[in-house]
GROMACS .gro file of C-alpha atoms in nm:
model
  208
    1MET     CA    1   0.000   0.000   0.000
    2ILE     CA    2   0.129   0.345  -0.095
    3ALA     CA    3   0.209   0.574   0.201
    4TYR     CA    4   0.040   0.899   0.096
    5LYS     CA    5   0.169   1.213   0.271
    6LYS     CA    6  -0.103   1.425   0.110
    7ILE     CA    7  -0.421   1.360  -0.084
    8PRO     CA    8  -0.363   1.358  -0.465
    9PHE     CA    9  -0.656   1.584  -0.555
   10GLN     CA   10  -0.736   1.610  -0.927
   11LEU     CA   11  -0.928   1.900  -1.081
   12GLY     CA   12  -1.268   1.791  -1.208
   13ALA     CA   13  -1.270   1.479  -0.991
   14GLU     CA   14  -1.585   1.381  -0.802
   15ILE     CA   15  -1.602   1.390  -0.422
   16SER     CA   16  -1.873   1.275  -0.183
   17LEU     CA   17  -1.987   1.469   0.122
   18ARG     CA   18  -2.215   1.383   0.410
   19SER     CA   19  -2.327   1.528   0.739
   20PRO     CA   20  -2.150   1.360   1.036
   21SER     CA   21  -2.478   1.375   1.230
   22SER     CA   22  -2.694   1.211   0.962
   23ARG     CA   23  -2.563   0.951   0.718
   24SER     CA   24  -2.870   0.995   0.497
   25HIS     CA   25  -2.772   1.356   0.421
   26ARG     CA   26  -2.529   1.305   0.133
   27ALA     CA   27  -2.417   1.500  -0.171
   28LYS     CA   28  -2.184   1.477  -0.469
   29SER     CA   29  -1.962   1.759  -0.590
   30LYS     CA   30  -1.661   1.827  -0.813
   31ILE     CA   31  -1.319   1.970  -0.731
   32ILE     CA   32  -1.270   2.308  -0.903
   33GLY     CA   33  -0.936   2.408  -0.747
   34VAL     CA   34  -0.699   2.340  -0.457
   35LEU     CA   35  -0.472   2.567  -0.254
   36GLU     CA   36  -0.263   2.325  -0.050
   37LYS     CA   37  -0.299   2.358   0.328
   38GLU     CA   38  -0.559   2.635   0.280
   39PHE     CA   39  -0.880   2.532   0.105
   40ILE     CA   40  -1.047   2.325  -0.169
   41LEU     CA   41  -1.282   2.487  -0.422
   42ILE     CA   42  -1.585   2.272  -0.505
   43GLU     CA   43  -1.925   2.307  -0.666
   44THR     CA   44  -2.184   2.397  -0.400
   45PRO     CA   45  -2.311   2.062  -0.264
   46VAL     CA   46  -2.685   2.014  -0.228
   47PHE     CA   47  -2.795   1.739   0.010
   48SER     CA   48  -3.085   1.523  -0.098
   49ILE     CA   49  -3.285   1.471   0.223
   50SER     CA   50  -3.580   1.297   0.053
   51ASP     CA   51  -3.731   1.266  -0.295
   52ASN     CA   52  -3.877   1.616  -0.270
   53ILE     CA   53  -3.654   1.795  -0.018
   54THR     CA   54  -3.300   1.927  -0.068
   55ALA     CA   55  -3.083   2.151   0.148
   56ILE     CA   56  -2.757   2.345   0.123
   57VAL     CA   57  -2.492   2.216   0.362
   58GLU     CA   58  -2.368   2.471   0.615
   59ASP     CA   59  -2.207   2.277   0.901
   60ASP     CA   60  -1.933   2.016   0.941
   61LEU     CA   61  -1.870   1.761   0.666
   62VAL     CA   62  -1.724   1.415   0.622
   63VAL     CA   63  -1.565   1.405   0.276
   64THR     CA   64  -1.461   1.098   0.074
   65TYR     CA   65  -1.251   1.099  -0.243
   66LEU     CA   66  -1.159   0.799  -0.458
   67TYR     CA   67  -0.826   0.797  -0.643
   68GLU     CA   68  -0.689   0.494  -0.833
   69GLY     CA   69  -0.845   0.241  -0.594
   70TYR     CA   70  -0.763   0.436  -0.277
   71LEU     CA   71  -1.047   0.585  -0.072
   72PHE     CA   72  -0.950   0.903   0.119
   73THR     CA   73  -1.172   1.023   0.406
   74PHE     CA   74  -1.136   1.349   0.599
   75ASP     CA   75  -1.330   1.601   0.807
   76SER     CA   76  -1.395   1.949   0.672
   77ARG     CA   77  -1.651   2.229   0.675
   78ILE     CA   78  -1.774   2.491   0.432
   79ASN     CA   79  -1.557   2.799   0.479
   80ARG     CA   80  -1.733   3.050   0.253
   81GLU     CA   81  -1.907   3.093  -0.080
   82LEU     CA   82  -1.659   3.231  -0.331
   83ILE     CA   83  -1.896   3.297  -0.621
   84LYS     CA   84  -2.236   3.161  -0.715
   85ASN     CA   85  -2.239   2.780  -0.699
   86ILE     CA   86  -1.871   2.766  -0.591
   87VAL     CA   87  -1.768   2.727  -0.225
   88CYS     CA   88  -1.445   2.680  -0.030
   89ILE     CA   89  -1.413   2.393   0.214
   90ASP     CA   90  -1.128   2.361   0.463
   91TYR     CA   91  -0.820   2.173   0.346
   92PRO     CA   92  -0.779   1.852   0.554
   93VAL     CA   93  -0.536   1.862   0.844
   94THR     CA   94  -0.545   1.482   0.869
   95PHE     CA   95  -0.700   1.206   0.661
   96GLN     CA   96  -0.755   0.831   0.648
   97VAL     CA   97  -0.680   0.619   0.342
   98GLU     CA   98  -0.806   0.272   0.252
   99LYS     CA   99  -0.708   0.060  -0.046
  100LEU     CA  100  -1.029  -0.087  -0.181
  101ARG     CA  101  -0.892  -0.349  -0.417
  102ASP     CA  102  -0.543  -0.482  -0.486
  103ALA     CA  103  -0.615  -0.644  -0.821
  104ALA     CA  104  -0.598  -0.475  -1.161
  105ARG     CA  105  -0.939  -0.378  -1.296
  106ILE     CA  106  -1.097  -0.357  -1.639
  107LYS     CA  107  -1.384  -0.121  -1.720
  108VAL     CA  108  -1.708  -0.285  -1.833
  109SER     CA  109  -2.081  -0.214  -1.838
  110LEU     CA  110  -2.265  -0.543  -1.798
  111GLU     CA  111  -2.630  -0.587  -1.707
  112ALA     CA  112  -2.660  -0.817  -1.406
  113ALA     CA  113  -2.926  -0.994  -1.202
  114VAL     CA  114  -2.872  -0.944  -0.827
  115SER     CA  115  -3.019  -1.179  -0.565
  116VAL     CA  116  -3.006  -1.054  -0.205
  117SER     CA  117  -3.188  -1.301   0.024
  118ASP     CA  118  -3.530  -1.329  -0.144
  119ILE     CA  119  -3.502  -0.993  -0.323
  120LYS     CA  120  -3.428  -0.978  -0.697
  121LEU     CA  121  -3.273  -0.656  -0.831
  122PRO     CA  122  -3.127  -0.531  -1.159
  123GLY     CA  123  -2.768  -0.409  -1.153
  124ILE     CA  124  -2.475  -0.305  -1.370
  125VAL     CA  125  -2.123  -0.444  -1.329
  126LYS     CA  126  -1.900  -0.137  -1.383
  127ASP     CA  127  -1.557  -0.301  -1.353
  128LEU     CA  128  -1.402  -0.644  -1.302
  129SER     CA  129  -1.088  -0.780  -1.140
  130ASP     CA  130  -0.958  -1.126  -1.050
  131THR     CA  131  -1.112  -1.098  -0.705
  132GLY     CA  132  -1.416  -0.870  -0.727
  133CYS     CA  133  -1.614  -0.604  -0.906
  134LEU     CA  134  -1.788  -0.271  -0.872
  135LEU     CA  135  -2.165  -0.310  -0.891
  136GLU     CA  136  -2.415  -0.029  -0.947
  137ILE     CA  137  -2.775  -0.082  -0.832
  138PRO     CA  138  -3.008   0.183  -0.983
  139LYS     CA  139  -3.195   0.254  -0.658
  140ILE     CA  140  -3.122   0.330  -0.294
  141ILE     CA  141  -3.123   0.006  -0.098
  142SER     CA  142  -2.999  -0.065   0.253
  143LEU     CA  143  -2.691  -0.289   0.234
  144PHE     CA  144  -2.396  -0.344   0.468
  145LYS     CA  145  -2.035  -0.466   0.468
  146GLY     CA  146  -2.006  -0.844   0.482
  147LEU     CA  147  -2.351  -0.916   0.335
  148GLY     CA  148  -2.354  -1.208   0.090
  149PHE     CA  149  -2.551  -1.223  -0.235
  150THR     CA  150  -2.532  -1.373  -0.586
  151LEU     CA  151  -2.475  -1.220  -0.929
  152THR     CA  152  -2.561  -1.348  -1.276
  153PHE     CA  153  -2.429  -1.172  -1.588
  154THR     CA  154  -2.270  -1.235  -1.928
  155LEU     CA  155  -1.907  -1.144  -1.996
  156PRO     CA  156  -1.807  -0.948  -2.310
  157ASN     CA  157  -1.679  -1.278  -2.458
  158ASP     CA  158  -2.035  -1.419  -2.421
  159GLN     CA  159  -1.954  -1.651  -2.131
  160LEU     CA  160  -2.237  -1.672  -1.878
  161ILE     CA  161  -2.147  -1.612  -1.512
  162LYS     CA  162  -2.429  -1.777  -1.318
  163ASP     CA  163  -2.505  -1.745  -0.946
  164LEU     CA  164  -2.164  -1.598  -0.862
  165GLN     CA  165  -2.133  -1.578  -0.483
  166CYS     CA  166  -2.020  -1.234  -0.362
  167ARG     CA  167  -1.960  -1.050  -0.037
  168ILE     CA  168  -1.987  -0.674   0.011
  169VAL     CA  169  -1.667  -0.482   0.091
  170THR     CA  170  -1.796  -0.121   0.080
  171VAL     CA  171  -2.125   0.056   0.009
  172ARG     CA  172  -2.173   0.413  -0.117
  173TYR     CA  173  -2.508   0.584  -0.169
  174ASN     CA  174  -2.577   0.848  -0.432
  175GLN     CA  175  -2.893   1.024  -0.320
  176ILE     CA  176  -2.895   1.264  -0.616
  177TYR     CA  177  -2.896   0.992  -0.882
  178LYS     CA  178  -3.081   0.743  -0.661
  179LYS     CA  179  -2.829   0.460  -0.691
  180THR     CA  180  -2.616   0.239  -0.469
  181ASP     CA  181  -2.253   0.158  -0.559
  182VAL     CA  182  -2.122  -0.164  -0.408
  183ALA     CA  183  -1.763  -0.293  -0.412
  184VAL     CA  184  -1.776  -0.672  -0.379
  185MET     CA  185  -1.539  -0.967  -0.343
  186PHE     CA  186  -1.602  -1.298  -0.520
  187SER     CA  187  -1.622  -1.613  -0.305
  188GLY     CA  188  -1.726  -1.886  -0.552
  189PRO     CA  189  -1.790  -2.113  -0.724
  190PRO     CA  190  -1.431  -2.152  -0.853
  191GLU     CA  191  -1.531  -2.238  -1.210
  192GLU     CA  192  -1.718  -1.907  -1.247
  193ILE     CA  193  -1.431  -1.704  -1.097
  194VAL     CA  194  -1.185  -1.870  -1.338
  195LYS     CA  195  -1.389  -1.743  -1.636
  196ILE     CA  196  -1.357  -1.387  -1.503
  197GLN     CA  197  -0.986  -1.424  -1.428
  198GLU     CA  198  -0.915  -1.548  -1.781
  199LEU     CA  199  -1.098  -1.250  -1.932
  200VAL     CA  200  -0.918  -1.000  -1.705
  201LYS     CA  201  -0.580  -1.158  -1.786
  202PHE     CA  202  -0.654  -1.137  -2.160
  203CYS     CA  203  -0.765  -0.771  -2.140
  204MET     CA  204  -0.463  -0.669  -1.931
  205ARG     CA  205  -0.231  -0.773  -2.216
  206PHE     CA  206  -0.362  -0.476  -2.415
  207LYS     CA  207  -0.377  -0.223  -2.131
  208VAL     CA  208  -0.130   0.062  -2.172
   0.00000   0.00000   0.00000
């Protein structure tokens, strides 16, 4: 794992913000500019409280930022509005970093059938690695780390992956777009995982 001394912010990158007092109050924003050790310029975040209610954030924030498989989390607060729809938030004094997946990933967009207990849901596999995938569920659904479920989808080489057993590693909610992003780890059966590993290995030969 890389020992980051500072967060590698990129202009135009997406960040997630939530209220520390209410996990349901979440927002997405984009990084407009950074002055190291001073502030970060972002688009004004609007929290989606319910389907019909939104609110501008004015108090403390918990911010998360994903960069090349590393999830950075830090505390901040809105400092001031610079111009319309652009605000400054405090530059982090400290931060936590977590590596989400060790394996190389390939980008895909594969329709999937998700089975959680007795619930059937549609989903989209957004990337694949030897050990797991990123799954997008087009609705807000309550999930938690460690929960097991199964996936069925077809690989780009037309191989069917049926009833793939998975376990949730992380969950992120997007209240604005009403979707749930789930990072998962594969647990079996071995013959289905081998199909994925062979595809990933083949695709990585052509990755620059």
